[in-house]
Phi, psi and omega in degrees: 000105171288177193319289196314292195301318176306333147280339190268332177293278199336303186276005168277353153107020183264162168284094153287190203265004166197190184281111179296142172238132175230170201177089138105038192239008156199153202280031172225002162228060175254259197159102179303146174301331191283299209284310223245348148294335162292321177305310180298334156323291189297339173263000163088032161259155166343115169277179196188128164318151186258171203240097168271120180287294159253100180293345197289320206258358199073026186266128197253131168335108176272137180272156170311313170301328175277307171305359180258317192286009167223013183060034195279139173264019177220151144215180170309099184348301183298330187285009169244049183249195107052049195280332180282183169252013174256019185288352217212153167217183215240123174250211170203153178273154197331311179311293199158347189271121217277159180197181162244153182256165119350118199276348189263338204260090154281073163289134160245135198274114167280171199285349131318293193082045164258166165305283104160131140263143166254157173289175183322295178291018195064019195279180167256142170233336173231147141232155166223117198284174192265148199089332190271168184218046176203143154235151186302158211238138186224014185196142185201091194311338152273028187259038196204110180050066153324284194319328167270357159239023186282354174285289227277034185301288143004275161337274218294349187280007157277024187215020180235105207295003173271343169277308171344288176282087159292151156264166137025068053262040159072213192281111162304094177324170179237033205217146158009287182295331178272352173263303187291336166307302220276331200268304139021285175277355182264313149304325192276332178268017206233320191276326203258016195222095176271007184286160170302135163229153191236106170280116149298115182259332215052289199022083165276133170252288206292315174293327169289347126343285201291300183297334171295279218282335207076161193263000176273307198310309180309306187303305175295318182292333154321298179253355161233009152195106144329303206279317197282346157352274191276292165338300202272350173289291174330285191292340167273340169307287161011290189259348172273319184327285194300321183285312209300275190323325189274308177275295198303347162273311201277287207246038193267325136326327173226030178245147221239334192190118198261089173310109160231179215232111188205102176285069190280000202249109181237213173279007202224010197141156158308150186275330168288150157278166173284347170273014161276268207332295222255025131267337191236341164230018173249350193294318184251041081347308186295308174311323186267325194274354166291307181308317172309294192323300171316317212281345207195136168294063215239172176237115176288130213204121186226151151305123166197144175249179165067182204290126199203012189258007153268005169229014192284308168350292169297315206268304168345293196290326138329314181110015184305118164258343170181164213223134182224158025262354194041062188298077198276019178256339177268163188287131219059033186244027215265130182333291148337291175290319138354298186251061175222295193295353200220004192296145152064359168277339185211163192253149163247106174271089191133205155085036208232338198194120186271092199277002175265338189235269229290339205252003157261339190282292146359125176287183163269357165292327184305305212281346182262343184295299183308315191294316200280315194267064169188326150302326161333289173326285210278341211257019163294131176098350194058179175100043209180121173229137176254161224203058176352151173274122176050207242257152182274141172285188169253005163243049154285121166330120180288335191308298171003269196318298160315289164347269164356261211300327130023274168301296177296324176254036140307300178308306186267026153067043210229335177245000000 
């Protein structure tokens, strides 16, 4: 059994013959570039700058010795992109550590000597303030007079840095020629590749919300004007619809599961009630994940953190096929009780390492102890990919991180 069938049995609710892994095929189970120059120091591989892919989360391009050296069965879309080296240029990290950007990602070191990225018009729309090892979101084109700018949806996704900033394969056109680039590198990687690869659409709605209006503004236009809600949804459906069709003709052939991206979740509960969800975001949730389906033989995967098993029902019901970082340390969300109540309706893409205490916290005795009771758990039965919950931080010990993957293919009999 090679990668690919070994996550698609899994998410067919079957045993495959091991445990599927993923480390890095999405920008919520990945590795900061500062942790992962430690990490290759620590396993004696080559050094090499590291290639941050997403500079907003610091996240670094995991290589092939490292995705071998740990058995990983997924990647990414983006990793058959930008293969060159003039694809990139040379930063530097919070640390010190020279690493590469994107060659399209112009941060400018201000007379602080925090970063700044800009919109079209100079406005700042991102920083990474001096000391920090993220940047921050600084400009949210609705949060001041909407109702006059929900025509100009589209205009504005330069000035809100989650659209703004890409990774890998950079900006796309939405025309003829930017669709045939993308199916190009998604063959090419499709041909050299048996790992499940994972296209990222994002569609984010309810967090695409929070990022135009701010999310406490957001939070308020919820519950006292609807209408303007709903104005602003239709037009952001609007334009991920006409994009959703244009990738999935393109690279939809050669991609195993399609990411979107909607952060409903915090430790303690939804951020929303489910009668918020289900007016304003499971109808077009349904819409779009339906759609997916029609355009590609794909498996639907949305992001979401934090406590969520009050509305995973509606996203089930919906069309939901799997669900990631599965923060099973926030409430009701405890391994057990998840797949007893969710066994063979959703795959848990996650849930593998409590990336909040123990795997940064954690001797690597801890840490193999948490991966092993928590595979216990989860992985009978299929329906499981495993995953650290989000992305490893930057200050984790890599012996942890090794300890983790470790653990796993201890358990899948690899040790």
């Amino acid at each position: 059994m090679n990668s690919r069938e070994r996550v698609l049995q899994s998410m067919s609710y079957k045993q495959p013959d091991r445990v599927a892994i993923d480390f890095g095929s999405h920008c919520s189970s990945s590795i900061m570039a500062i942790a992962y120059a430690r990490l290759r120091d620590y396993l004696g591989l080559p050094k090499r700058p590291p290639k941050v892919y997403d500079i907003l989360q610091q996240l670094a391009i995991i290589d092939e010795d490292v995705l071998e050296r740990f058995n990983i069965d997924c990647i990414e879309l983006g990793r058959g992109f930008c293969q060159d080296e003039s694809d990139w240029k040379p930063w530097v990290l919070p640390d010190g550590t020279e690493c590469l950007i994107p060659k399209w990602i112009d941060p400018v070191l201000d007379e602080t000597g925090s970063w700044v990225i800009s919109g079209p018009d100079g406005t700042p729309i991102a920083v990474q303030k001096k000391g920090m090892v993220y940047f921050n979101q600084t400009n949210f084109p609705y949060s001041t007079n909407p109702e006059e700018k929900i025509d100009r949806l589209e205009e504005m996704f330069d000035y809100n840095m989650w659209n703004a900033v890409v990774a890998p394969p950079g900006h796309i056109t939405w025309d003829e020629a930017g669709m045939r680039y993308l199916a190009d590198g998604a063959k090419k990687l499709r041909a050299v590749s048996d790992r499940a690869i994972v296209g990222l659409f994002g569609g984010a709605i309810f967090e695409g919300g929070q990022q135009f209006f701010r999310t406490d503004k957001f939070y308020i236009v919820l519950a006292s004007k609807p209408d303007l809600v709903h104005r602003f949804l239709d037009k952001l459906m609007s334009i991920f619809m006409q994009r959703l069709e244009l990738y999935l003709k393109a690279v939809g052939p050669y991609i195993d599961i399609v990411l979107f991206s909607d952060d409903y979740g915090m430790q303690t509960g939804s951020q929303i009630s489910l009668a918020m969800f289900q007016e304003f975001f499971k109808p077009r949730h349904r819409e779009m994940w339906s759609f997916a389906k029609q355009l590609a033989p794909v498996k639907v995967m949305m992001h979401s953190c934090g406590s969520i098993t009050s509305l995973l029902p509606d996203m089930i019901d919906a069309g939901l096929d799997a669900v990631n970082p599965v923060q099973t340390n926030s409430k009701f969300m405890e391994p057990g009780r998840i797949k007893a109540q969710f066994k063979d309706q959703i795959t848990f893409w996650g849930g593998g390492c409590n990336t909040q205490q123990i795997l940064p916290f954690g001797t690597p005795a801890e840490v193999r102890e948490d991966v092993l009771r928590n595979l216990d758990v989860l992985t009978p039965g299929g329906g499981f990919v495993f995953q650290q919950i989000h992305n490893i931080q930057a200050d984790v010990p890599p012996e942890n991180v090794v300890a983790m993957f470790d653990a796993i293919a201890e358990w899948n009999g690899l040790h």
